[in-house]
Short mmCIF file of C-alpha atoms in Angstrom, two decimals:
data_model
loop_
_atom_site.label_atom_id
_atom_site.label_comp_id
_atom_site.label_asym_id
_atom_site.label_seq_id
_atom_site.Cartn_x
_atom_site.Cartn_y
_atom_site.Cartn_z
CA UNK J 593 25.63 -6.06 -15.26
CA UNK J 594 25.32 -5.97 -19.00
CA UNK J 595 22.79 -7.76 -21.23
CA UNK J 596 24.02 -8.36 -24.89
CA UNK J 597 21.11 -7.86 -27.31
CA UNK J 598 22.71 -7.88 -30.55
CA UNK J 599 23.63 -11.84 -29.71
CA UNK J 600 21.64 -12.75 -32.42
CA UNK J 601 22.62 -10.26 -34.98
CA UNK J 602 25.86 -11.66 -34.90
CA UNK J 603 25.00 -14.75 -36.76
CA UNK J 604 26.52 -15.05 -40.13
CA UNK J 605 24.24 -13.12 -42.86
CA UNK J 606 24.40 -13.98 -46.74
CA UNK J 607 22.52 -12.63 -49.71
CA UNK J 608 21.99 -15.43 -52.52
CA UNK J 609 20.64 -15.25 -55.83
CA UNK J 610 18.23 -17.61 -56.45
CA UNK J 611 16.90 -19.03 -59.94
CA UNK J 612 13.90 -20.53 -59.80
CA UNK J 613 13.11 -23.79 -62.69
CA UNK J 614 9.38 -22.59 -64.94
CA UNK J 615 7.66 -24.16 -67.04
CA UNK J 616 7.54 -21.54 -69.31
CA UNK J 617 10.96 -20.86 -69.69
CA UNK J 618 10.23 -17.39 -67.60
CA UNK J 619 13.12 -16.62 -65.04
CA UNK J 620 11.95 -14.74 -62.30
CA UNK J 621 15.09 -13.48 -59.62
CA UNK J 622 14.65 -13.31 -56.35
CA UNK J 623 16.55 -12.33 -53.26
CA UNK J 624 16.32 -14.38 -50.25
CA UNK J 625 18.68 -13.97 -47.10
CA UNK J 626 20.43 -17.39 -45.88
CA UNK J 627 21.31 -17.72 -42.07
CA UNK J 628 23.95 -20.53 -42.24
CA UNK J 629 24.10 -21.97 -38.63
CA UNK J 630 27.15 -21.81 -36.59
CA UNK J 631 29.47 -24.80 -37.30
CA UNK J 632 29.77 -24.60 -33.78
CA UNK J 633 26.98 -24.99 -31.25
CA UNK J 634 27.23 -21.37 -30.01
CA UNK J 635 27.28 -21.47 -25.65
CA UNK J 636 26.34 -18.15 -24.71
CA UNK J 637 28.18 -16.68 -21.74
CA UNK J 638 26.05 -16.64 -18.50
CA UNK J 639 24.54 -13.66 -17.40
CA UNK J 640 25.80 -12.35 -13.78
CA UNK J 641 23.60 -11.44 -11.64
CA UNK J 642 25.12 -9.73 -9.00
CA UNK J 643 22.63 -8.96 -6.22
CA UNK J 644 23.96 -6.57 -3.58
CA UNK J 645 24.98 -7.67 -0.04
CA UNK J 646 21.79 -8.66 1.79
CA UNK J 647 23.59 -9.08 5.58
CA UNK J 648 21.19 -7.60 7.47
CA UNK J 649 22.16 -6.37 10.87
CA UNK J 650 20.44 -3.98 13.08
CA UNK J 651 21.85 -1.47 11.39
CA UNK J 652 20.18 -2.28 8.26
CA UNK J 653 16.88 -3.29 9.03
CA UNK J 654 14.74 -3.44 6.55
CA UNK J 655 11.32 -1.30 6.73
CA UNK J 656 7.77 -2.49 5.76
CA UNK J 657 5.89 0.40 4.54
CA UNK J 658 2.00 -0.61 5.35
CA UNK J 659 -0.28 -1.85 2.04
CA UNK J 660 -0.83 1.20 -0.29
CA UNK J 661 1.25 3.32 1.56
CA UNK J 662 2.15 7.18 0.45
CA UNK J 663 3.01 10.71 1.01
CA UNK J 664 -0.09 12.91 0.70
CA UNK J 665 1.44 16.56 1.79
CA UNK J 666 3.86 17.39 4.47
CA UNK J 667 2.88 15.51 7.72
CA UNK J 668 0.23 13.55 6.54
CA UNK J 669 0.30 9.96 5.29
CA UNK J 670 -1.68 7.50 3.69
CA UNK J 671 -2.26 3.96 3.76
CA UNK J 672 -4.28 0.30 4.21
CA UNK J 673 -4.42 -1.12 7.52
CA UNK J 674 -1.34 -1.40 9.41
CA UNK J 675 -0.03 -4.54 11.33
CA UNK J 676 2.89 -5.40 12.95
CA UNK J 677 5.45 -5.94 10.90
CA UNK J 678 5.01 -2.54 10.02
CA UNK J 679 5.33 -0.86 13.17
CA UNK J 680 9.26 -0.11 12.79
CA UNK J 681 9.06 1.55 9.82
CA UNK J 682 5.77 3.44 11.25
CA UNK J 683 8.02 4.39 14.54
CA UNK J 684 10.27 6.21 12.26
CA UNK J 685 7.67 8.30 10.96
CA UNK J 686 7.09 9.92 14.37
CA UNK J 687 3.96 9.67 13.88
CA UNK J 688 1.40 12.55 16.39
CA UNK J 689 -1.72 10.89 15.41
CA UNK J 690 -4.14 8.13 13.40
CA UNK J 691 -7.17 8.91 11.74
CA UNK J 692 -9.09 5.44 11.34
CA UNK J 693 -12.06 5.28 8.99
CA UNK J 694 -13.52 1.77 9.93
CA UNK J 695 -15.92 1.18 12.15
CA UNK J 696 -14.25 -1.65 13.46
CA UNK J 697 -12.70 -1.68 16.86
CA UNK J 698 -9.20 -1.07 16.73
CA UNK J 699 -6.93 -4.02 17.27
CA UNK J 700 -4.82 -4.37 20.78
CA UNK J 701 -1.73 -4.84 19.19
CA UNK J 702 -2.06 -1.81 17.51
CA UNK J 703 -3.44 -0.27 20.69
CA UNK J 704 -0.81 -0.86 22.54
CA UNK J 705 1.51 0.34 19.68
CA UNK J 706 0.04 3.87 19.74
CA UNK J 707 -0.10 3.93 23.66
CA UNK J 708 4.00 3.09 23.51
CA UNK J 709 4.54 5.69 20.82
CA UNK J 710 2.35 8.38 22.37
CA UNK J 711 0.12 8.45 19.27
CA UNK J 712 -3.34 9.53 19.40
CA UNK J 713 -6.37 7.62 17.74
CA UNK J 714 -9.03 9.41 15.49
CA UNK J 715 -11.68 6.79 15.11
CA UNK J 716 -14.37 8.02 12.13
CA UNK J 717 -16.03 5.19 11.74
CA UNK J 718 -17.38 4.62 7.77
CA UNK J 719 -19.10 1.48 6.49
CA UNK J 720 -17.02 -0.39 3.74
CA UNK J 721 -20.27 -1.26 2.18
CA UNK J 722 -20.02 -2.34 -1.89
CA UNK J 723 -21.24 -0.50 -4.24
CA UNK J 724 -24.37 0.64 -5.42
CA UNK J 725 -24.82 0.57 -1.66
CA UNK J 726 -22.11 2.97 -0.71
CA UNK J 727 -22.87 6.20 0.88
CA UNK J 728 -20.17 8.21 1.97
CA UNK J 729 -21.27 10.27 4.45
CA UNK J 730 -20.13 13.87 3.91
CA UNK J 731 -20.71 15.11 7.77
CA UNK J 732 -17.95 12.66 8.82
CA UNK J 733 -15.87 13.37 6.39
CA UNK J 734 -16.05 16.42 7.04
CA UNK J 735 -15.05 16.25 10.45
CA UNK J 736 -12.26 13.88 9.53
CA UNK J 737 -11.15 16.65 7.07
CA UNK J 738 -10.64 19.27 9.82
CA UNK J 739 -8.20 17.18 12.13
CA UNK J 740 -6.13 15.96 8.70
CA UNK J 741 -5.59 20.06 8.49
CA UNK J 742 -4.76 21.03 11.84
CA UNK J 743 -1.12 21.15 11.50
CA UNK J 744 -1.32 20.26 15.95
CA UNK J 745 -1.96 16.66 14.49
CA UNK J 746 1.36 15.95 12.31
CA UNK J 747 2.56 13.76 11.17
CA UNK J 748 -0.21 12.23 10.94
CA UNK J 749 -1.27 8.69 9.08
CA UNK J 750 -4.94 8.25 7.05
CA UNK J 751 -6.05 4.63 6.61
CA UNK J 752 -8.68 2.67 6.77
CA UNK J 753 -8.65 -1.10 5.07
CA UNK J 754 -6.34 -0.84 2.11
CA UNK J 755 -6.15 2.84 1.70
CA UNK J 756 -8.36 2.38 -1.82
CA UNK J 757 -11.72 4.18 -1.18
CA UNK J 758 -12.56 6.12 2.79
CA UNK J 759 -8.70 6.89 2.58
CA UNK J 760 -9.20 7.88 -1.03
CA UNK J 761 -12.33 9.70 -0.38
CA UNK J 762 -10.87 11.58 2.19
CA UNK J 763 -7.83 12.96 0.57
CA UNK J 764 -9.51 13.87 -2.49
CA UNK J 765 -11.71 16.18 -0.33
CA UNK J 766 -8.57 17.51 1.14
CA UNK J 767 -6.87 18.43 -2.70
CA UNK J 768 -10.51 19.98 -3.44
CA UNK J 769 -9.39 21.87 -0.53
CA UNK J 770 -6.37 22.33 -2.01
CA UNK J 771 -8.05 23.76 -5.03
CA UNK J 772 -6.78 20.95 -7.26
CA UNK J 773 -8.62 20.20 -10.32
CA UNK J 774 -10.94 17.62 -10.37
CA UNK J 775 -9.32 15.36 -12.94
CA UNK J 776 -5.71 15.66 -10.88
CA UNK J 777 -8.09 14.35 -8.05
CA UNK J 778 -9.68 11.63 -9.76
CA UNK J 779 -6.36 10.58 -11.22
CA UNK J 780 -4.62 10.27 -7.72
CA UNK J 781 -7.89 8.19 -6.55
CA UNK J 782 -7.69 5.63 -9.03
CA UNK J 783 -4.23 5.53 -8.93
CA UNK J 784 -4.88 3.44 -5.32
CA UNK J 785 -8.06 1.93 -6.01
CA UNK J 786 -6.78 0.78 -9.25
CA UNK J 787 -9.52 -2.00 -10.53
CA UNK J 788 -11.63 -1.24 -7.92
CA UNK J 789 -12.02 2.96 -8.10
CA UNK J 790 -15.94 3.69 -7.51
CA UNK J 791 -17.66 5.86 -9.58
CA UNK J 792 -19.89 6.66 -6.74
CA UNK J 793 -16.60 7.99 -4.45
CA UNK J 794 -15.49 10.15 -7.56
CA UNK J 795 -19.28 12.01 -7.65
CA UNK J 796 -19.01 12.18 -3.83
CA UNK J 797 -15.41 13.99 -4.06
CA UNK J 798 -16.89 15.89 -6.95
CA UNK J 799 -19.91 17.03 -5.05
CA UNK J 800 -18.25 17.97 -1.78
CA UNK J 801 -18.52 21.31 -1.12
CA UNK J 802 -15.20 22.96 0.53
CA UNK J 803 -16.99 26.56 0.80
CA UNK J 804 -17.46 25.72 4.54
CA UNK J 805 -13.29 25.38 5.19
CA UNK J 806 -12.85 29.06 2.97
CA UNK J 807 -11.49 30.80 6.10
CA UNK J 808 -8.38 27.68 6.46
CA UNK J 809 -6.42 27.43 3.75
CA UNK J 810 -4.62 24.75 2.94
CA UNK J 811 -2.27 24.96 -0.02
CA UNK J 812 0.04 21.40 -1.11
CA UNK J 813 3.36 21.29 0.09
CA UNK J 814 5.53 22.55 3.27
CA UNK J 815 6.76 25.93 2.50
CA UNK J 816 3.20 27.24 3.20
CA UNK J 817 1.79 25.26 5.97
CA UNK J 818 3.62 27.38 8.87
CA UNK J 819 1.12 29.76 7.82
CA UNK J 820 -2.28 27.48 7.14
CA UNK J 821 -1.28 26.00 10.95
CA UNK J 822 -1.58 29.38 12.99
CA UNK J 823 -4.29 30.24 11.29
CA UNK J 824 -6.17 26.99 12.20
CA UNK J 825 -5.02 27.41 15.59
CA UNK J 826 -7.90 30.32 15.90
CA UNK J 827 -10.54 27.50 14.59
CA UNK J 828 -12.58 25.46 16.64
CA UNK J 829 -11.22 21.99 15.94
CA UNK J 830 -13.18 18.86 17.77
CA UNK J 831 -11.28 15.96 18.79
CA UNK J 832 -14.22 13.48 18.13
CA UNK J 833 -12.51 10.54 19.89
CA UNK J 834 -9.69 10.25 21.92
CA UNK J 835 -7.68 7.04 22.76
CA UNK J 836 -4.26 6.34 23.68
CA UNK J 837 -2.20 8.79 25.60
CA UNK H 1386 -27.23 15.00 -1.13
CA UNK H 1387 -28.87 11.64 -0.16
CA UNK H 1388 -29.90 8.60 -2.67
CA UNK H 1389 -32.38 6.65 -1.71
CA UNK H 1390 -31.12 3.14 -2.02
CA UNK H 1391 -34.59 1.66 -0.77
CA UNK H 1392 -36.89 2.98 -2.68
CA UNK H 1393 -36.97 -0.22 -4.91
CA UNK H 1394 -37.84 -1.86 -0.89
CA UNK H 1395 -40.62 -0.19 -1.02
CA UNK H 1396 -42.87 -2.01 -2.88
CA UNK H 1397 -45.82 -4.03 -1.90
CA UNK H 1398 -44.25 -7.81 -1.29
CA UNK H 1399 -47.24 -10.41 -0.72
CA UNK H 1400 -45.93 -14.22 0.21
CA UNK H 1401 -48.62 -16.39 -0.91
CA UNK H 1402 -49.24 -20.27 -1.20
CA UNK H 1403 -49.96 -22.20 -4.37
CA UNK H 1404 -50.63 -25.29 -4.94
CA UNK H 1405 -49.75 -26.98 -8.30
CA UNK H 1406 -51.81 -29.61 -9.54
CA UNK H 1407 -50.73 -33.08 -10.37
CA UNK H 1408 -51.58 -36.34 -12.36
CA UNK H 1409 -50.67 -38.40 -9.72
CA UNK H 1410 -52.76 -36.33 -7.12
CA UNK H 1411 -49.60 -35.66 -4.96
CA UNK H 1412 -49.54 -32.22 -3.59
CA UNK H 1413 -46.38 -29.69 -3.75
CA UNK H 1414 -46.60 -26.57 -1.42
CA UNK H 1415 -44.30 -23.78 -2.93
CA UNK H 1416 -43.98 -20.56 -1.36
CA UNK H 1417 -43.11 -17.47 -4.02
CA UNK H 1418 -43.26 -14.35 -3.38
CA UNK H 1419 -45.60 -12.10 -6.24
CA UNK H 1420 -44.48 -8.21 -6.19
CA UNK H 1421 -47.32 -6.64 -7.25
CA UNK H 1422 -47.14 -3.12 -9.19
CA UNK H 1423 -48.32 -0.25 -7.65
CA UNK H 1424 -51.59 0.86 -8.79
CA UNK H 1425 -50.36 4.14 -9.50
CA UNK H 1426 -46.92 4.68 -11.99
CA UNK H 1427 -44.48 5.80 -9.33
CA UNK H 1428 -42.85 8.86 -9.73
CA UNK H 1429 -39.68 8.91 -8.48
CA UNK H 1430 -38.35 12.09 -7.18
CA UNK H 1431 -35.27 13.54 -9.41
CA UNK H 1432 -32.13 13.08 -7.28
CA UNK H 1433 -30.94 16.67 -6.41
CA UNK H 1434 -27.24 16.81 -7.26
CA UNK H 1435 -26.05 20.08 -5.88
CA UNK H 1436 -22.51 20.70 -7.36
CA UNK H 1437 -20.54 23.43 -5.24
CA UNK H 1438 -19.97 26.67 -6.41
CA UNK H 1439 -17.98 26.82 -9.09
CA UNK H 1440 -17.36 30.89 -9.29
CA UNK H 1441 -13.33 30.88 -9.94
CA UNK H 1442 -11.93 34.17 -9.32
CA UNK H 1443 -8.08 34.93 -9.21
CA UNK H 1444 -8.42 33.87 -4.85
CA UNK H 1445 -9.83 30.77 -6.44
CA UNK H 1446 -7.35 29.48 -9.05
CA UNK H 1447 -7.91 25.80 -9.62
CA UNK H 1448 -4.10 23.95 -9.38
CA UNK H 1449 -3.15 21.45 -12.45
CA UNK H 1450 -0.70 19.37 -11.24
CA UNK H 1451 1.41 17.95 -13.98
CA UNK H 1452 0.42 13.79 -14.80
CA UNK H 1453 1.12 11.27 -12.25
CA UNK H 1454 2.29 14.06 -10.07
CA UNK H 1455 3.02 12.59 -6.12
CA UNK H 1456 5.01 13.73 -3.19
CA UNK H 1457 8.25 11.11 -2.97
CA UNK H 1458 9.29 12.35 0.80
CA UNK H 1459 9.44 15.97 2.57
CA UNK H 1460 11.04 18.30 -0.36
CA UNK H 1461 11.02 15.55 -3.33
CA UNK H 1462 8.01 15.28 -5.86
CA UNK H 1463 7.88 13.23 -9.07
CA UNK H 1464 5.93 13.56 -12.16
CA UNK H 1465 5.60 13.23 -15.80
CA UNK H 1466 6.40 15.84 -17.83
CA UNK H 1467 4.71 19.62 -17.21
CA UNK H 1468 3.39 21.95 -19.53
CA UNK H 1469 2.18 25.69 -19.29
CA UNK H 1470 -1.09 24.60 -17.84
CA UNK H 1471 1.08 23.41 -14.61
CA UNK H 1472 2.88 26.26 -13.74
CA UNK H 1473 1.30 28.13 -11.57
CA UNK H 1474 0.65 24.86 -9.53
CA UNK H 1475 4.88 23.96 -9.57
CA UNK H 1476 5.39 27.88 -8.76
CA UNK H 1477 2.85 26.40 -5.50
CA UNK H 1478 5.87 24.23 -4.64
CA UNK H 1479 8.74 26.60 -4.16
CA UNK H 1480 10.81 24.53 -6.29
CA UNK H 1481 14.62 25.03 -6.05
CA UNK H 1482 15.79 22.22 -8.73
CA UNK H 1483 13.95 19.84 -11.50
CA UNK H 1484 16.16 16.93 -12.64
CA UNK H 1485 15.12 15.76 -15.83
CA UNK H 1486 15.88 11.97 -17.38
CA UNK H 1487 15.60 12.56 -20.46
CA UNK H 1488 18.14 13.09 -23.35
CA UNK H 1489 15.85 15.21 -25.46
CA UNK H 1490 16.69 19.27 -25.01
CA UNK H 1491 14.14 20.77 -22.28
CA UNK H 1492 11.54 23.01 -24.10
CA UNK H 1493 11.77 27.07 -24.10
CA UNK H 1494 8.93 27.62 -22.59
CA UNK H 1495 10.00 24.82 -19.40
CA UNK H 1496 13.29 26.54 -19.38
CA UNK H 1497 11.88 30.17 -19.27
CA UNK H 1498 9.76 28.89 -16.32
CA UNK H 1499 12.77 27.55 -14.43
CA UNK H 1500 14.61 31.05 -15.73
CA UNK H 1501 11.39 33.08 -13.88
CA UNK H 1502 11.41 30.93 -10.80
CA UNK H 1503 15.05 30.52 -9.91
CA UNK H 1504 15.02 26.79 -10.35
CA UNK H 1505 18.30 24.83 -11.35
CA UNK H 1506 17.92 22.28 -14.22
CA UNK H 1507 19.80 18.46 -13.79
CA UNK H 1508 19.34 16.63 -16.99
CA UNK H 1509 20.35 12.98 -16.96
CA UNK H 1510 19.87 11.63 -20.51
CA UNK H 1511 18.10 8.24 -20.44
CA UNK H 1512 16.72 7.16 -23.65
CA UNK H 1513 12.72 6.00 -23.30
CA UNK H 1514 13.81 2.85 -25.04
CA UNK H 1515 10.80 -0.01 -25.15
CA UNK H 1516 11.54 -3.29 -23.70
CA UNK H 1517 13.69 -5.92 -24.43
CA UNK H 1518 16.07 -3.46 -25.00
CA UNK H 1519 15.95 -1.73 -21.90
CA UNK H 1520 18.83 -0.48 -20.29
CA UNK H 1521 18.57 1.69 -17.21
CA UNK H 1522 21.87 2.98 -16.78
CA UNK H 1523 23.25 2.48 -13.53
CA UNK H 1524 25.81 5.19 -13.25
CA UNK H 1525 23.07 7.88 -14.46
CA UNK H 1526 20.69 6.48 -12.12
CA UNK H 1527 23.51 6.67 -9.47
CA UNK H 1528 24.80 10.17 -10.18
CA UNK H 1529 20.72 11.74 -9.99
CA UNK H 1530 20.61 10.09 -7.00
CA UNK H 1531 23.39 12.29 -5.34
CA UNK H 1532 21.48 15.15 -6.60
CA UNK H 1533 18.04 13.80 -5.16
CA UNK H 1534 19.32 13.26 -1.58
CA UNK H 1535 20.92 16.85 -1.49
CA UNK H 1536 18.69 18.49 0.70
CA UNK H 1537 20.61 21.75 -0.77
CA UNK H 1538 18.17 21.05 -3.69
CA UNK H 1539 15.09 20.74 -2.19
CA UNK H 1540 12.32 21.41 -2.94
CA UNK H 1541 13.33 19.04 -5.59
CA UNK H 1542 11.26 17.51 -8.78
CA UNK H 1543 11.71 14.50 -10.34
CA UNK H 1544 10.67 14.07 -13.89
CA UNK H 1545 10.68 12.27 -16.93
CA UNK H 1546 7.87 11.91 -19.47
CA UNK H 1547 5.32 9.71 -18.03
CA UNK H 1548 6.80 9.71 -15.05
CA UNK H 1549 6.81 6.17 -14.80
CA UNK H 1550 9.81 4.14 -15.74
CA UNK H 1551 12.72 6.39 -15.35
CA UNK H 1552 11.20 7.98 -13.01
CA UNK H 1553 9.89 5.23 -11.13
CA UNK H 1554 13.46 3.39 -11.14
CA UNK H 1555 15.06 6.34 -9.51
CA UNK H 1556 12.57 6.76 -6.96
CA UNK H 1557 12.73 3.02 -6.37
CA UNK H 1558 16.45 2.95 -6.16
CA UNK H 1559 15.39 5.92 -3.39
CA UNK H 1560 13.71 3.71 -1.70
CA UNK H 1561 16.15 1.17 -0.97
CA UNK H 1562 18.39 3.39 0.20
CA UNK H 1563 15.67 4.20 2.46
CA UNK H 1564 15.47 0.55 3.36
CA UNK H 1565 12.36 -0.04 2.15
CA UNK H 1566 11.82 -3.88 1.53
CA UNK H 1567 11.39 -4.46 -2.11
CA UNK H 1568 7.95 -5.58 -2.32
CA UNK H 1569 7.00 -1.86 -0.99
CA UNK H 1570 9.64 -0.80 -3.94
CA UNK H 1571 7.53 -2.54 -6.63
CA UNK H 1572 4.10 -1.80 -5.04
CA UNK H 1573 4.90 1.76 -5.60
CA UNK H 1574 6.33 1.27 -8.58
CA UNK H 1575 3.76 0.01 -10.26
CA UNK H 1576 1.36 2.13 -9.14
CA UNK H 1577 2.98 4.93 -11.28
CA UNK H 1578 3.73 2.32 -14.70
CA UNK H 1579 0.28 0.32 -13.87
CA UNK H 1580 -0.19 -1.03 -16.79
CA UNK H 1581 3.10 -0.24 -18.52
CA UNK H 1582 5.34 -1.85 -15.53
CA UNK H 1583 8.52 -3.31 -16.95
CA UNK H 1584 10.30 -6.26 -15.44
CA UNK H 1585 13.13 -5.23 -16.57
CA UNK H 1586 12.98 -1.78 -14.31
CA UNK H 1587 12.01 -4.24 -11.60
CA UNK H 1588 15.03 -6.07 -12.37
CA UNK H 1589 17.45 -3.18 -12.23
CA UNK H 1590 16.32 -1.88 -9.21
CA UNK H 1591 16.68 -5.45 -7.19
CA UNK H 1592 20.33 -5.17 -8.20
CA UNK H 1593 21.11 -1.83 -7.64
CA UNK H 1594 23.62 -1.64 -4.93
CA UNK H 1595 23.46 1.01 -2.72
CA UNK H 1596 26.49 0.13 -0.98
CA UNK H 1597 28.27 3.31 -1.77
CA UNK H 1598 25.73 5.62 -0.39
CA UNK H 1599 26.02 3.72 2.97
CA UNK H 1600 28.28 7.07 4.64
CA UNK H 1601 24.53 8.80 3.59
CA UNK H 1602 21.70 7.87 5.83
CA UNK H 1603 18.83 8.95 4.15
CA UNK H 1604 15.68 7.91 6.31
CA UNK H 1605 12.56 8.29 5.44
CA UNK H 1606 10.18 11.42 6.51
CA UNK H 1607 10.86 14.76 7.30
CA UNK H 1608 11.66 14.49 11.21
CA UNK H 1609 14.87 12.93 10.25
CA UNK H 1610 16.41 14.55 7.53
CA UNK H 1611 18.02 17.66 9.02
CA UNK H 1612 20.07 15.28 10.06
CA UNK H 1613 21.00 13.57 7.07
CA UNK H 1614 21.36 17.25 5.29
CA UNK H 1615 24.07 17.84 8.05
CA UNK H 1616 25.86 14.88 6.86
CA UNK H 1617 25.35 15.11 3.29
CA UNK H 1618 26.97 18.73 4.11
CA UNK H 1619 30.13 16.69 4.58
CA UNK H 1620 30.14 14.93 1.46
CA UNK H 1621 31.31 15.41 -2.19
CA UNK H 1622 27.96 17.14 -3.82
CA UNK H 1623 28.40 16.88 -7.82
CA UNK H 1624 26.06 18.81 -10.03
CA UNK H 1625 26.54 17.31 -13.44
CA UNK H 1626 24.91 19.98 -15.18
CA UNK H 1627 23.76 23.08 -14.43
CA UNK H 1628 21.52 25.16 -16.43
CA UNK H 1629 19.02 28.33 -15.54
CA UNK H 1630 19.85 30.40 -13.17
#
């Protein structure tokens, strides 16, 4: 499919000389261009659109990544609340476990979608209070923050309501852990919250202290996790809720 | 650290009844409540904001990841462009290729990097052009792609300048051959171009027709794609251009 911008530049172009009556017997010379109309109405060609096929069979079912969904590091995902019609493309994530950051009880439907998938439920749950009432508190993150690195867990999926601000929070702890610099956190933060990024999450992420998770660490990307998972496995990692099988 | 969100609670609230007079003797009961100050200025304790330690030795290197820097799937990034102050944080990634989409020649020091670290340079020229005249070429878009979904080239980063439109249609076009329904497509899109999203990308990704990648599944996540490596093995592989080492 090709759009044809220079359309208009192919409308006939003249240069005139034109002398304009004074008074005072000056002549003053000016150069004007004339665009003489087509004689012709000109009918421009239709543009084709050609979508591609859309059958859809069973082989090619379309997946429906949750709201605000994303890659974070190897094995661990991010996103808002999940419902149904994602649970085929969540199935092909393989997913080992879900850390939930709402205090909310979870669902049954997606109950039962974890118990038929063999997933197992982290529940942390954070108020989604508004700001200037929001007080993210650090001990649970902190305990989120260790199953999110224990490699055991993976692939594993972060959300809470629409992955803006306790998913947010919580993975900009983990890339302080990851010794990323604050602005390349902040960045990735708004980048999901968008219109509605916090300033009081960004001093929280700023202010968490990582000194305590020194002896795990946790570089980005797969090539050195082989190594950050055995030495985890020597850490004392709490389950702080179990559901599902 | 804790604020104290109810300090402003605590003062001295008295509900008390007054009556307002009146001409025509009729009598209004109004109840307001009078705050009264506190006798005494309060002093309100300074809010302890205890930053963590910030002592950066060479174990503590803080990581710059390039702009808009994100993990696309298991062995794919994207970004905008990097500079010297993200090297040592791409060196993090074990990269094995860059493709670049722009037609501008990639800068000494970039290439000296990719020289250092083994890393094999795909340029695909796409001019930056502003919109209305836009024109993602699809054969370009369709020949990176080949390269993209090459496992042999993973770790793999994908980068323009802003790493948004370019960028962001390749990924997209990514994405649909990963199924992904198209609203998921533009959500992620436009988290990258916020602002800056172009219809007109939007446009050329709808129509892109991934028809002729069909023989390539190319799911998404990391638990699948040995397989599709295996059958990309099978397949006509065509590096365009090779540069570095």
């Amino acid at each position: 499919m090709k759009f044809d911008h220079n359309l208009h530049q192919e409308q006939q172009e003249k240069e005139q000389t034109v002398v304009i009556p004074s008074e005072e017997n000056m002549c003053r010379t000016i150069e004007v261009a004339i665009i003489e109309p087509p004689s012709q109405p000109q009918v421009l060609p239709a543009v084709k659109l050609t979508p591609p096929p859309t059958t859809v069979n069973d082989d090619e079912e379309m997946f429906i990544p949750p709201l605000n969904f994303a890659m974070v590091d190897n094995g661990i995902f991010r996103s808002g609340f999940p419902n149904s019609t994602n649970f085929s493309f969540l199935q092909s994530l393989s997913l080992r476990s879900i850390i939930y950051l709402c205090p909310e009880p979870y669902p049954e439907a997606n109950m039962d979608f974890l118990m038929a998938n063999g997933i197992q439920l982290y529940q942390f749950g954070i108020d989604g209070a508004k700001e200037p009432f929001v007080n993210i508190p650090e001990d649970t993150i902190r305990e989120a923050l260790k199953v999110v690195i224990d490699a055991r867990n993976h692939p594993l999926l972060i959300h809470c309501k629409r992955g803006k601000h306790r998913t947010g929070c919580l993975v900009g702890c983990l890339r302080k852990l990851q010794r990323w610099c604050l602005t390349s956190v902040f960045d990735e933060y708004q980048r999901f919250a968008a219109a509605k990024a916090r300033i009081s999450d960004q001093r929280f992420m700023e202010l968490f202290d990582t000194s305590s998770f020194k002896h795990l660490p946790m570089p980005f990307s797969c090539s050195k996790r082989i190594r950050a998972h055995s030495l985890y496995r020597d850490s004392a990692c709490q389950r702080t809720q179990k559901q599902g099988s």
